[in-house]
XYZ file of C-alpha atoms in Angstrom:
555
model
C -4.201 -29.015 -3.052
C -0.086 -29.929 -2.625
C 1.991 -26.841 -2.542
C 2.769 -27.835 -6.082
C -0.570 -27.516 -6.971
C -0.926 -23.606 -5.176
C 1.112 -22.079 -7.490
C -0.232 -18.988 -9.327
C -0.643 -20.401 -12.441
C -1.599 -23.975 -11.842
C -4.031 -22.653 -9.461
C -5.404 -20.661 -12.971
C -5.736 -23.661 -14.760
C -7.333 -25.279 -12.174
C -10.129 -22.137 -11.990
C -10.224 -22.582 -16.224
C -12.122 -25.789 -16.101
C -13.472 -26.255 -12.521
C -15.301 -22.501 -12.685
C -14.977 -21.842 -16.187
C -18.558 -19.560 -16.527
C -18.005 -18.350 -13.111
C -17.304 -14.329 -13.125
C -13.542 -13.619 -12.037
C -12.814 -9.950 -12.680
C -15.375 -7.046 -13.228
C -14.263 -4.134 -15.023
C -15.671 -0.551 -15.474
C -14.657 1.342 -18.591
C -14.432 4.971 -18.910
C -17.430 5.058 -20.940
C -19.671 4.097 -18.513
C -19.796 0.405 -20.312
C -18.608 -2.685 -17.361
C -17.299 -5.622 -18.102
C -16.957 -8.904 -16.717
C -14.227 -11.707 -16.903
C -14.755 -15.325 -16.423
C -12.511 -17.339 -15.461
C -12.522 -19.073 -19.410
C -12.038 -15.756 -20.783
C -9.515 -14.414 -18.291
C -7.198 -17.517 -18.944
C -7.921 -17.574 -22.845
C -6.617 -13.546 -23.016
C -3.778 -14.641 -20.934
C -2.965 -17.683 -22.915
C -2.979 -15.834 -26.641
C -0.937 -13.344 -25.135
C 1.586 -15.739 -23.923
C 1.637 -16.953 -27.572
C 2.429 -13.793 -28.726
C 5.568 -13.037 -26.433
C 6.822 -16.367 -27.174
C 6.814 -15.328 -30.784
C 9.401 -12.463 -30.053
C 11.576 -14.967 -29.203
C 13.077 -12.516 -26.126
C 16.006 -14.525 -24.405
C 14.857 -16.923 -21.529
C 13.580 -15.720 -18.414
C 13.440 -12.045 -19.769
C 11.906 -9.343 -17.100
C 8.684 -7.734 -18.972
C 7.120 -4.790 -17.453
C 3.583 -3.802 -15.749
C 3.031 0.363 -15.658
C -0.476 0.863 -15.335
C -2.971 1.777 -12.262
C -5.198 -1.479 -11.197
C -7.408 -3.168 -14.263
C -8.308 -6.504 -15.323
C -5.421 -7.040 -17.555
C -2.595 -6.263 -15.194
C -3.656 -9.484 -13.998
C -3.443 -11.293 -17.144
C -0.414 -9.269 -18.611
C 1.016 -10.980 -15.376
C -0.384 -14.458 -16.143
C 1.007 -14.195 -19.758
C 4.197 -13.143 -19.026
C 4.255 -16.366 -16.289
C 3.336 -18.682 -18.939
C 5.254 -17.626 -21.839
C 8.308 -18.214 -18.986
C 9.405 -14.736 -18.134
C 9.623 -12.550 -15.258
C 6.955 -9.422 -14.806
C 8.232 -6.167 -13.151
C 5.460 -4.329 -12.276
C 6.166 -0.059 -12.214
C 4.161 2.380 -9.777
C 1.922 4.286 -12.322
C 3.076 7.124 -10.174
C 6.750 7.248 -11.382
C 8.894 9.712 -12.625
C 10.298 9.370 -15.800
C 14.439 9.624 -14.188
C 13.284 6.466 -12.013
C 11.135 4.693 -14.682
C 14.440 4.895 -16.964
C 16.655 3.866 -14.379
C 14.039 0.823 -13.599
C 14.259 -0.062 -17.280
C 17.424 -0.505 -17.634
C 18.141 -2.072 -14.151
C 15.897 -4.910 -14.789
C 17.244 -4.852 -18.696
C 13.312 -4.764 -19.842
C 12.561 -5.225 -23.666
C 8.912 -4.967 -23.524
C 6.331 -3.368 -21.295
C 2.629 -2.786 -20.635
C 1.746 0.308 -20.997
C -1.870 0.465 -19.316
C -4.489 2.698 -17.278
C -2.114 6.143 -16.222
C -3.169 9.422 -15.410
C -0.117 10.816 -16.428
C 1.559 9.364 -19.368
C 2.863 12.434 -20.891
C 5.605 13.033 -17.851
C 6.522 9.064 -17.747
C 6.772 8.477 -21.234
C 10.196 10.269 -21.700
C 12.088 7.469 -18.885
C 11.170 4.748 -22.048
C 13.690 4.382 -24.386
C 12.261 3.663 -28.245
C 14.232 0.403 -28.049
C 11.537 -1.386 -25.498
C 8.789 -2.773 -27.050
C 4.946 -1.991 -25.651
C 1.762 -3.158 -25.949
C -1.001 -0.913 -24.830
C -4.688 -2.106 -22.884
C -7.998 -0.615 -23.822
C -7.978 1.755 -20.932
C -4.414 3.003 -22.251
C -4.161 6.873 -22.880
C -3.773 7.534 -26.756
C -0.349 5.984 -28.217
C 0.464 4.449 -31.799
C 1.649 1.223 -29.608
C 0.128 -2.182 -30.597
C -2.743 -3.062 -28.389
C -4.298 -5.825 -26.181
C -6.986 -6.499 -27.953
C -5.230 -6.862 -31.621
C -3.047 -9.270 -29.994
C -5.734 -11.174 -28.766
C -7.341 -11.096 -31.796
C -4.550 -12.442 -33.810
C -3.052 -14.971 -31.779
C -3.874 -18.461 -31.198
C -4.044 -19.394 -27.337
C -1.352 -21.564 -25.965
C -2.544 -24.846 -25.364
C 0.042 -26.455 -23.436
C -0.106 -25.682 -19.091
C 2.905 -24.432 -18.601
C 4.868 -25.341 -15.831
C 6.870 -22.756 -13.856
C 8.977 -24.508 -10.433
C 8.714 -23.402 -7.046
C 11.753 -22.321 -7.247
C 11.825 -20.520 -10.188
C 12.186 -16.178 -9.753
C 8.863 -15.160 -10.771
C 8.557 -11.274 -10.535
C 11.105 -8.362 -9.443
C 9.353 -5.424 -6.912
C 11.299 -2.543 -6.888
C 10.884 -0.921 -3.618
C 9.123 2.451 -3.434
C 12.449 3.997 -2.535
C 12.130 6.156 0.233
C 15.818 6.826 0.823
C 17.915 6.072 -2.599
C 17.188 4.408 -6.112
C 14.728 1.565 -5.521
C 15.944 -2.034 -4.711
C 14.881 -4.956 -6.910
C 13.349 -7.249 -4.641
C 13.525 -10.727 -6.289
C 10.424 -13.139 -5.664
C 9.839 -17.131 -6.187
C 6.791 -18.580 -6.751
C 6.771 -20.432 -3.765
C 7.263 -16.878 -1.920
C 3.814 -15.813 -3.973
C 2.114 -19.110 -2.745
C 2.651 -19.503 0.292
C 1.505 -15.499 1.017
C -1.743 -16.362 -0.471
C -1.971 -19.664 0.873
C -1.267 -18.127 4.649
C -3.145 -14.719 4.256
C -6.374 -17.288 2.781
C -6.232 -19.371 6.067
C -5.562 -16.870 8.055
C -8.507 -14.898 7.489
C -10.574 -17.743 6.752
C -11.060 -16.659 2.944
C -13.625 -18.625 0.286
C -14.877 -18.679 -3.180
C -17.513 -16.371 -2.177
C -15.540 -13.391 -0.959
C -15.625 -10.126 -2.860
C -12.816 -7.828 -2.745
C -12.210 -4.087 -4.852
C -8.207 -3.578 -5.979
C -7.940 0.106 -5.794
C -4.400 0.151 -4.207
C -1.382 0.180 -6.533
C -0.528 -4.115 -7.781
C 2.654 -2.417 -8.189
C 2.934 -2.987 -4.375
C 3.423 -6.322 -2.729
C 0.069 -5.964 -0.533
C -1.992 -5.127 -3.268
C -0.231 -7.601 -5.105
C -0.995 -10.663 -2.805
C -4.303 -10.083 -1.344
C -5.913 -8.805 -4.811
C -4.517 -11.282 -7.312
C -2.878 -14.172 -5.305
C -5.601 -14.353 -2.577
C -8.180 -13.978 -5.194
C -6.147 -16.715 -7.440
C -6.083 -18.818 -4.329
C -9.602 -19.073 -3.378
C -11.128 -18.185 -6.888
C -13.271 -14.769 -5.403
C -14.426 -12.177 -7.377
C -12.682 -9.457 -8.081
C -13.532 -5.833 -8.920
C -11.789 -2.849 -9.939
C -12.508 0.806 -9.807
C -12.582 3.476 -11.656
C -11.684 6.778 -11.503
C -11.574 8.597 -7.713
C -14.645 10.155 -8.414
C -16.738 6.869 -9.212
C -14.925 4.955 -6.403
C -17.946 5.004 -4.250
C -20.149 3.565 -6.747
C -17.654 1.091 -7.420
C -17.332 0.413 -4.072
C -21.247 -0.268 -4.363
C -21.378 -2.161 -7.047
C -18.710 -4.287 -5.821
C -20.487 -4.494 -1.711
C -16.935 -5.910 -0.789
C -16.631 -8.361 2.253
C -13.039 -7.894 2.230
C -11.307 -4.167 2.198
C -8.445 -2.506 2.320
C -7.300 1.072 2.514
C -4.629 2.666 3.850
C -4.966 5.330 7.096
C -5.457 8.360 4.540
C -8.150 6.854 3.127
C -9.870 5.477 6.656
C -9.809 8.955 8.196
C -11.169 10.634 4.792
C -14.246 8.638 4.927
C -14.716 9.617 8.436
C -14.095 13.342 7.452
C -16.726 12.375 4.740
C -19.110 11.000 7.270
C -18.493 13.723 9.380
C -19.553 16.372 6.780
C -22.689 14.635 6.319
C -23.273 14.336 9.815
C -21.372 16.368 12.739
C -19.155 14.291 15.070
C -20.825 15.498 17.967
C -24.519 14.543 16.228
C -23.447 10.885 15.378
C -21.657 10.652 18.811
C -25.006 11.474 20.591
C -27.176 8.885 18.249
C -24.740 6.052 18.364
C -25.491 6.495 22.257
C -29.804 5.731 22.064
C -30.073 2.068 22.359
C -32.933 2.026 19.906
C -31.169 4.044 17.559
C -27.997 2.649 17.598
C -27.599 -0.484 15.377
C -29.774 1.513 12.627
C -27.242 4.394 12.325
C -24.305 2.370 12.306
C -26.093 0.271 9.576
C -27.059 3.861 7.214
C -23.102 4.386 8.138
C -21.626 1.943 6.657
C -23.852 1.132 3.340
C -23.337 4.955 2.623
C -19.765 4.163 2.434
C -20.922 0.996 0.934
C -19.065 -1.592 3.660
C -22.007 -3.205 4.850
C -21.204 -6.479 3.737
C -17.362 -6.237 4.964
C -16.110 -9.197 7.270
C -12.282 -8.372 6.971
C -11.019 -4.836 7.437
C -7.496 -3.852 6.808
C -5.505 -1.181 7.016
C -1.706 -1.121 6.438
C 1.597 1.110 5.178
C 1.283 3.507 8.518
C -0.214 3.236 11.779
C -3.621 3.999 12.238
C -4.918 6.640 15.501
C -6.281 4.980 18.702
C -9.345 7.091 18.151
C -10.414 5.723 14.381
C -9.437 2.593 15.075
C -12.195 2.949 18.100
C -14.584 4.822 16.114
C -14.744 2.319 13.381
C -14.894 -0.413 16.248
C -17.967 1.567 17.227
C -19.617 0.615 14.166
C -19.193 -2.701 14.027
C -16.069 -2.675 11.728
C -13.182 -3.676 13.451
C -10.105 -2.914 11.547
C -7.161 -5.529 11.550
C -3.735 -4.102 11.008
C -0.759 -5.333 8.843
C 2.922 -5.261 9.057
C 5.134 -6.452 6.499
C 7.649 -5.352 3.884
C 8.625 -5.519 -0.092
C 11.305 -8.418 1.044
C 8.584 -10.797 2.562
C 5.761 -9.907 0.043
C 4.163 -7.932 3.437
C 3.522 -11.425 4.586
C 4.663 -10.357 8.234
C 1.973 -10.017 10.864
C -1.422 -8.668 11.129
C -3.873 -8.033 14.184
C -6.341 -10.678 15.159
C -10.663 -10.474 15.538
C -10.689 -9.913 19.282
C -7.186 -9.491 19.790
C -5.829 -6.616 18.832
C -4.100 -4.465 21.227
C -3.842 -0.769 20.626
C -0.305 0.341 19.089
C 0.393 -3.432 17.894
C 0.490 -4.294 14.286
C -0.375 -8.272 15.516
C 0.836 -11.442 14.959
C 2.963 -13.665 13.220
C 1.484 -15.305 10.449
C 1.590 -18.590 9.866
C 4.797 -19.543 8.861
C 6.710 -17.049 10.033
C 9.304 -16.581 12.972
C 9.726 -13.079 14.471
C 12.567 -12.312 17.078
C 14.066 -8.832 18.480
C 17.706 -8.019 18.200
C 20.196 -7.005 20.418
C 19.940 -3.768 19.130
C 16.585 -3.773 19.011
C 15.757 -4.679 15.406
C 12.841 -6.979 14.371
C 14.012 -9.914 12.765
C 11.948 -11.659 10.480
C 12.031 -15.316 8.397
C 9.460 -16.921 6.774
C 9.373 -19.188 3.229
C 7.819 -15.720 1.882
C 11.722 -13.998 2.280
C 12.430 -12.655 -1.107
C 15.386 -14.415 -2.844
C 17.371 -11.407 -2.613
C 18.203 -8.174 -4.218
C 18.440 -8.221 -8.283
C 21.949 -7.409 -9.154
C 23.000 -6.413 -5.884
C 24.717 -9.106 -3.614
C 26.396 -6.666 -1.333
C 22.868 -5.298 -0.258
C 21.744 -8.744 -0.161
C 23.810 -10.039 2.179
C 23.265 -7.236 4.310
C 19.767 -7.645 4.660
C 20.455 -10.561 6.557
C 21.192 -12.172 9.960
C 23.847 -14.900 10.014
C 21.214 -17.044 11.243
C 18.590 -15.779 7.939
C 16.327 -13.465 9.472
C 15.624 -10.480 7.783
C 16.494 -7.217 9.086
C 13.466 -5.053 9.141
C 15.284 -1.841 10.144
C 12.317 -1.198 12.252
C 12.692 -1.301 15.975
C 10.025 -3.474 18.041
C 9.251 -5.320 21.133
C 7.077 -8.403 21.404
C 4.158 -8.676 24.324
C 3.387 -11.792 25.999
C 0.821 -12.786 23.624
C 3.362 -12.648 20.574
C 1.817 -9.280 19.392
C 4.398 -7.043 17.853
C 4.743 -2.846 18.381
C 6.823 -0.903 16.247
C 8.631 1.875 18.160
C 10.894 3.281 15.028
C 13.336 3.058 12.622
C 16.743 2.316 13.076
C 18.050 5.120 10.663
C 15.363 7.460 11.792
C 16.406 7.615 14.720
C 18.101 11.079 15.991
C 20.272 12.222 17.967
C 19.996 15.831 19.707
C 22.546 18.883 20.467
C 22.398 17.171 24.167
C 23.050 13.914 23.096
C 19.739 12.027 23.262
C 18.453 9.471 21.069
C 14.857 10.413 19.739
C 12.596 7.837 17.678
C 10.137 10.334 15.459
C 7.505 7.599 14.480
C 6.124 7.027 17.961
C 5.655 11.240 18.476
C 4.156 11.395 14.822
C 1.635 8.642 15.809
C 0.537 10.800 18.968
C 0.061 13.920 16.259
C -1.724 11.754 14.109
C -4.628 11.413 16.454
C -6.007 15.603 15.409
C -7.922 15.251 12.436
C -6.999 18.721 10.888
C -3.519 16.427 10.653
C -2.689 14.809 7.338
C 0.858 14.124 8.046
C 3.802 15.163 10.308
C 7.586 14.893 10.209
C 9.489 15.507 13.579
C 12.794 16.069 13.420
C 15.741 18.471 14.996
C 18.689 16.284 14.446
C 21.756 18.666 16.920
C 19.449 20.600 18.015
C 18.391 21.632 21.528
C 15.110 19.963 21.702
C 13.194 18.334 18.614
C 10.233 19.704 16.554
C 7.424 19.197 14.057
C 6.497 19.744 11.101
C 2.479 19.324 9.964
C 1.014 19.031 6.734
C -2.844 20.070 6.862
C -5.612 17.806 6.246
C -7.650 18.713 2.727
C -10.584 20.502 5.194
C -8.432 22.046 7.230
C -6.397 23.331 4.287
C -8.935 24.727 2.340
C -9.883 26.863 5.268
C -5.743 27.833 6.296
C -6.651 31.670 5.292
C -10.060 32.181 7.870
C -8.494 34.041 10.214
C -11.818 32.777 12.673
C -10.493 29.535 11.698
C -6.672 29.714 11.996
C -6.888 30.896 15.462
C -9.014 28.072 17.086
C -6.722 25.998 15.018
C -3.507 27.290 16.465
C -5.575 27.163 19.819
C -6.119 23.648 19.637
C -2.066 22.618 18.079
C -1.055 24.707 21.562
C -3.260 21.922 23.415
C -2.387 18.956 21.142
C 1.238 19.806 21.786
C 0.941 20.147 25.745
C -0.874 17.029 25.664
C 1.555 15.240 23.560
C 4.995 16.161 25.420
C 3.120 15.039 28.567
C 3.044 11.809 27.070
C 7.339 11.676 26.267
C 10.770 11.916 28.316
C 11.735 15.489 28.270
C 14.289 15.278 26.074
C 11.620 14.337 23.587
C 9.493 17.333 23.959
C 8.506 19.420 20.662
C 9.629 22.543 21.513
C 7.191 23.823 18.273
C 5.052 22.648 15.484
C 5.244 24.240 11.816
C 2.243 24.264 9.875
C 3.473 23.560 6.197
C 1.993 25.613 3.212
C 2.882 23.532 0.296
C 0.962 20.173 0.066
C 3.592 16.868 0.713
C 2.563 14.703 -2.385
C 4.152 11.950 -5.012
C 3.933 14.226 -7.778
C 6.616 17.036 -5.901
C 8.814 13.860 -4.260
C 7.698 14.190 -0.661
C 5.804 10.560 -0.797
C 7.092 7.536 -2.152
C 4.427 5.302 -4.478
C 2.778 3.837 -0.992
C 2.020 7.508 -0.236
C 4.829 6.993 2.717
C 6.630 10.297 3.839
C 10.521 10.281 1.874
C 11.957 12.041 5.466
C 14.941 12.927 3.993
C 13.063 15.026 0.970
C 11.231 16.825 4.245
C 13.925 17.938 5.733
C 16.280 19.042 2.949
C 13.167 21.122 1.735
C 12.835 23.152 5.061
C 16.327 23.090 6.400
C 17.524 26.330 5.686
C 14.628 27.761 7.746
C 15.156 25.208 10.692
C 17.664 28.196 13.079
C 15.295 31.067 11.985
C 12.339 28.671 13.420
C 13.894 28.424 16.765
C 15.034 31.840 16.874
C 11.353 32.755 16.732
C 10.675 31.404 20.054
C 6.612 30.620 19.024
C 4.896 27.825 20.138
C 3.102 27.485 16.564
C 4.586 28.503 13.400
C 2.630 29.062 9.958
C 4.858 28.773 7.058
């Protein structure tokens, strides 16, 4: 196919005759029932929808709205909105109502899809009575129209629509870890060639099965669930609920997968609980044994049939990234950002190097700044900031690279290591420069460790700040338990600061009480740490802290 031909929706058409009975999507209900999509049926949804938002006669090239977790007709509300010649903004189903107004009205939206949400109720307030939704089957209980009346009503639109390269195809407001979220404007041609690229790169085909669990509000989701899957014509699932996901994950046997690190080191907790560390260490070592346990391993978490592991959004710990290798899963790991669709790099079978995110991928150029910086350009570079010219212009290099506001050096190989952000970066009391992502990704490596925040901007020395894994929280209060714990953070923290220049040493670690989440605004969407939120939250006990003079500090 011509790069004409690779765009999203001529790539649907193409799927609508050539593998019309084929299945595209499956879909589990709440009720137990499942339901599959062909491709015919997929496109025909799509296509009476699209008559229907043509028939509201909304002014050309209107934005229309996405707010709903993963499901079947995300991906057609998307198509529809395509062919009917508008622009989708998808919304995190995770949002607060303040930012879900302020979305709104940014991108001027006059009608939204109001879909699959666990917590309607709170959102619902951010949508003014003036936009106009539709609601999908799995939509908690409102008096708005619904998918499948539409559908019902509409004839589908018979004509192929035709959308240019060119042409601004969806807004992605960033998760907005610092600020109001940016409107990152995308072409087609930037959603094609990620698919294209990613497809290649990984060596995707028809037969390929994949789950979308993680939000299509985010540009990875986004690319490698429907435009890789649009690309290649795989079948896609979807889950459920968190408490079916591992029989979704079953029925779905993926031989692609994603998750981010939370959710690689909570199936290892999960193995773990099955199975102690120190058991599973000791069989993986008897020859005979060996492929047999790592088989029973991996279909209990149902990734038997996995060829392509990926994990992205945070670094991952030398020692799951090895313990997965150790079963046969090698896990490849992704850089990229909302402003390139993630389309950055990614780790290679074979190659990967330990604290690398990868490669380039095809397509795109990577340099390192004078101060530092990576520097990115690809034909996936977002179009620019909606509304916002000043910003846009700032994102870029005279020459058009993008500024990543990461900090990076390249090996000899090409392979790319992120050492921190620019504007995390810290100064101390003495007047050293401290990078806190490196130090958090040496914490990372305890398993009682969900998440950490150093910090101690003017201060003497830096600290850090842990949140608890869900185990090790659960058990905070056993005293037993508390003091081997604080045992082992006295080690972890020796161990670490032998690792850094001494101006980098933690001088403690504070074990947090309350949980860092999206619901109280300590994570963004992507389940990334909002720093700033962290450290207003605690500052007013940061002097009392070092007054103390403890190594480890329970909150």
């Amino acid at each position: 196919m011509s790069t004409q031909q690779k765009l999203p929706l001529n790539l649907i058409y193409h799927w609508e005759t050539a593998r019309a009975e084929n299945v595209y999507m499956t879909q589990p209900f709440t009720d137990g029932k499942v339901v599959d999509y062909t491709w015919r049926r997929a496109v025909g949804e799509a296509r009476r929808m699209a008559t229907y938002i043509k028939s509201l006669n909304l002014p050309e090239k209107s934005r229309i709205g996405i707010v709903s977790k993963n499901c079947a007709h995300w991906i057609m509300s998307d198509w529809a909105i395509w062919m009917a010649g508008h622009i989708s903004v998808p919304l995190y189903p995770t949002l607060n109502a303040d930012t879900v107004s302020y979305i709104i009205e940014h991108a001027e939206i006059e009608v939204m899809f109001v879909g699959k949400l666990d917590d309607w109720e709170s959102m619902k307030p951010g949508v003014p009575d003036s936009v106009r939704c539709i609601s999908y089957p799995l939509s908690p209980p409102t008096s708005f129209e619904t998918w499948d009346d539409i559908v019902s009503q509409n004839p589908p639109m018979e004509e192929n629509t035709a959308r240019e390269a060119d042409e601004l195809a969806t807004i992605v407001y960033t998760s907005g870890s610092t600020g109001r979220p940016k409107g990152v404007m995308l072409s087609f041609h930037n959603l094609a060639y990620a698919a294209s690229g990613a497809a290649d790169r990984l060596e995707v085909t028809s037969e390929d099965r994949y789950l979308s669990y993680l939000p299509l509000a985010h540009v990875f989701e986004r690319y490698v669930g429907e435009l890789v899957s649009m690309n290649k014509g795989f079948h896609l699932y979807f889950a459920n609920t968190l408490d079916t996901f591992v029989e979704d994950l079953q029925r779905c046997r993926p031989t692609l997968f994603i998750a981010v690190p939370r959710i690689w080191t909570k199936f290892q907790h999960g193995v773990f609980e099955k199975m102690p560390k120190e058991k599973l260490d000791k069989l993986l070592r008897i020859p005979l044994l060996n492929r047999l346990i790592k088989k029973k391993v991996l279909t209990g978490l149902g990734l038997q049939h996995v060829r392509y592991a990926g994990s992205g959004s945070a670094p991952l710990s030398h020692d799951i990234l090895e313990w997965y290798r150790n079963l046969g899963l090698e896990l490849l790991e992704g850089y990229g950002m909302s402003e390139n669709i993630a389309y950055s790099h990614t780790t290679q079978p074979g190659r990967a190097r330990t604290g690398y995110v990868g490669e380039a991928l095809p397509g795109v150029e990577c340099k390192i700044g004078e101060n530092g910086e990576v520097l990115v350009k690809s034909p996936t570079t977002m179009m620019g900031y909606y509304k916002d010219e000043e910003k846009t212009k700032e994102a870029f290099t005279e020459d058009g690279f993008l500024r990543t506001g990461d900090v990076g050096e390249i090996d000899e190989l090409g392979r790319l290591k992120l050492t921190g952000r620019l504007k995390e970066i810290f100064k101390t009391s003495k007047g050293k420069y401290v990078a806190p992502a490196p130090i958090e990704n040496k914490l990372m490596r305890d398993d009682h460790i969900e998440a950490v925040c150093v910090s101690g901007e003017n201060q003497v020395s830096p600290f850090c700040l842990v949140m608890l894994s869900e185990a090790a929280q659960a058990k905070r209060e056993d005293p037993a338990f508390r003091k081997k714990l604080e045992k082992d953070f006295v080690e972890l923290l020796k161990d670490v600061n032998q690792t850094l220049d001494p101006h980098e040493h933690l001088r403690f670690m504070v074990v947090v009480k309350e949980p860092w989440t999206i619901e109280n605004d300590f994570l963004t969407p992507t389940m990334k740490l909002k720093r700033n939120v962290v450290e207003d939250a605690y500052r007013s006990q940061v002097e009392n802290w070092y007054a103390q003079d403890k190594t480890i500090i329970w909150e």
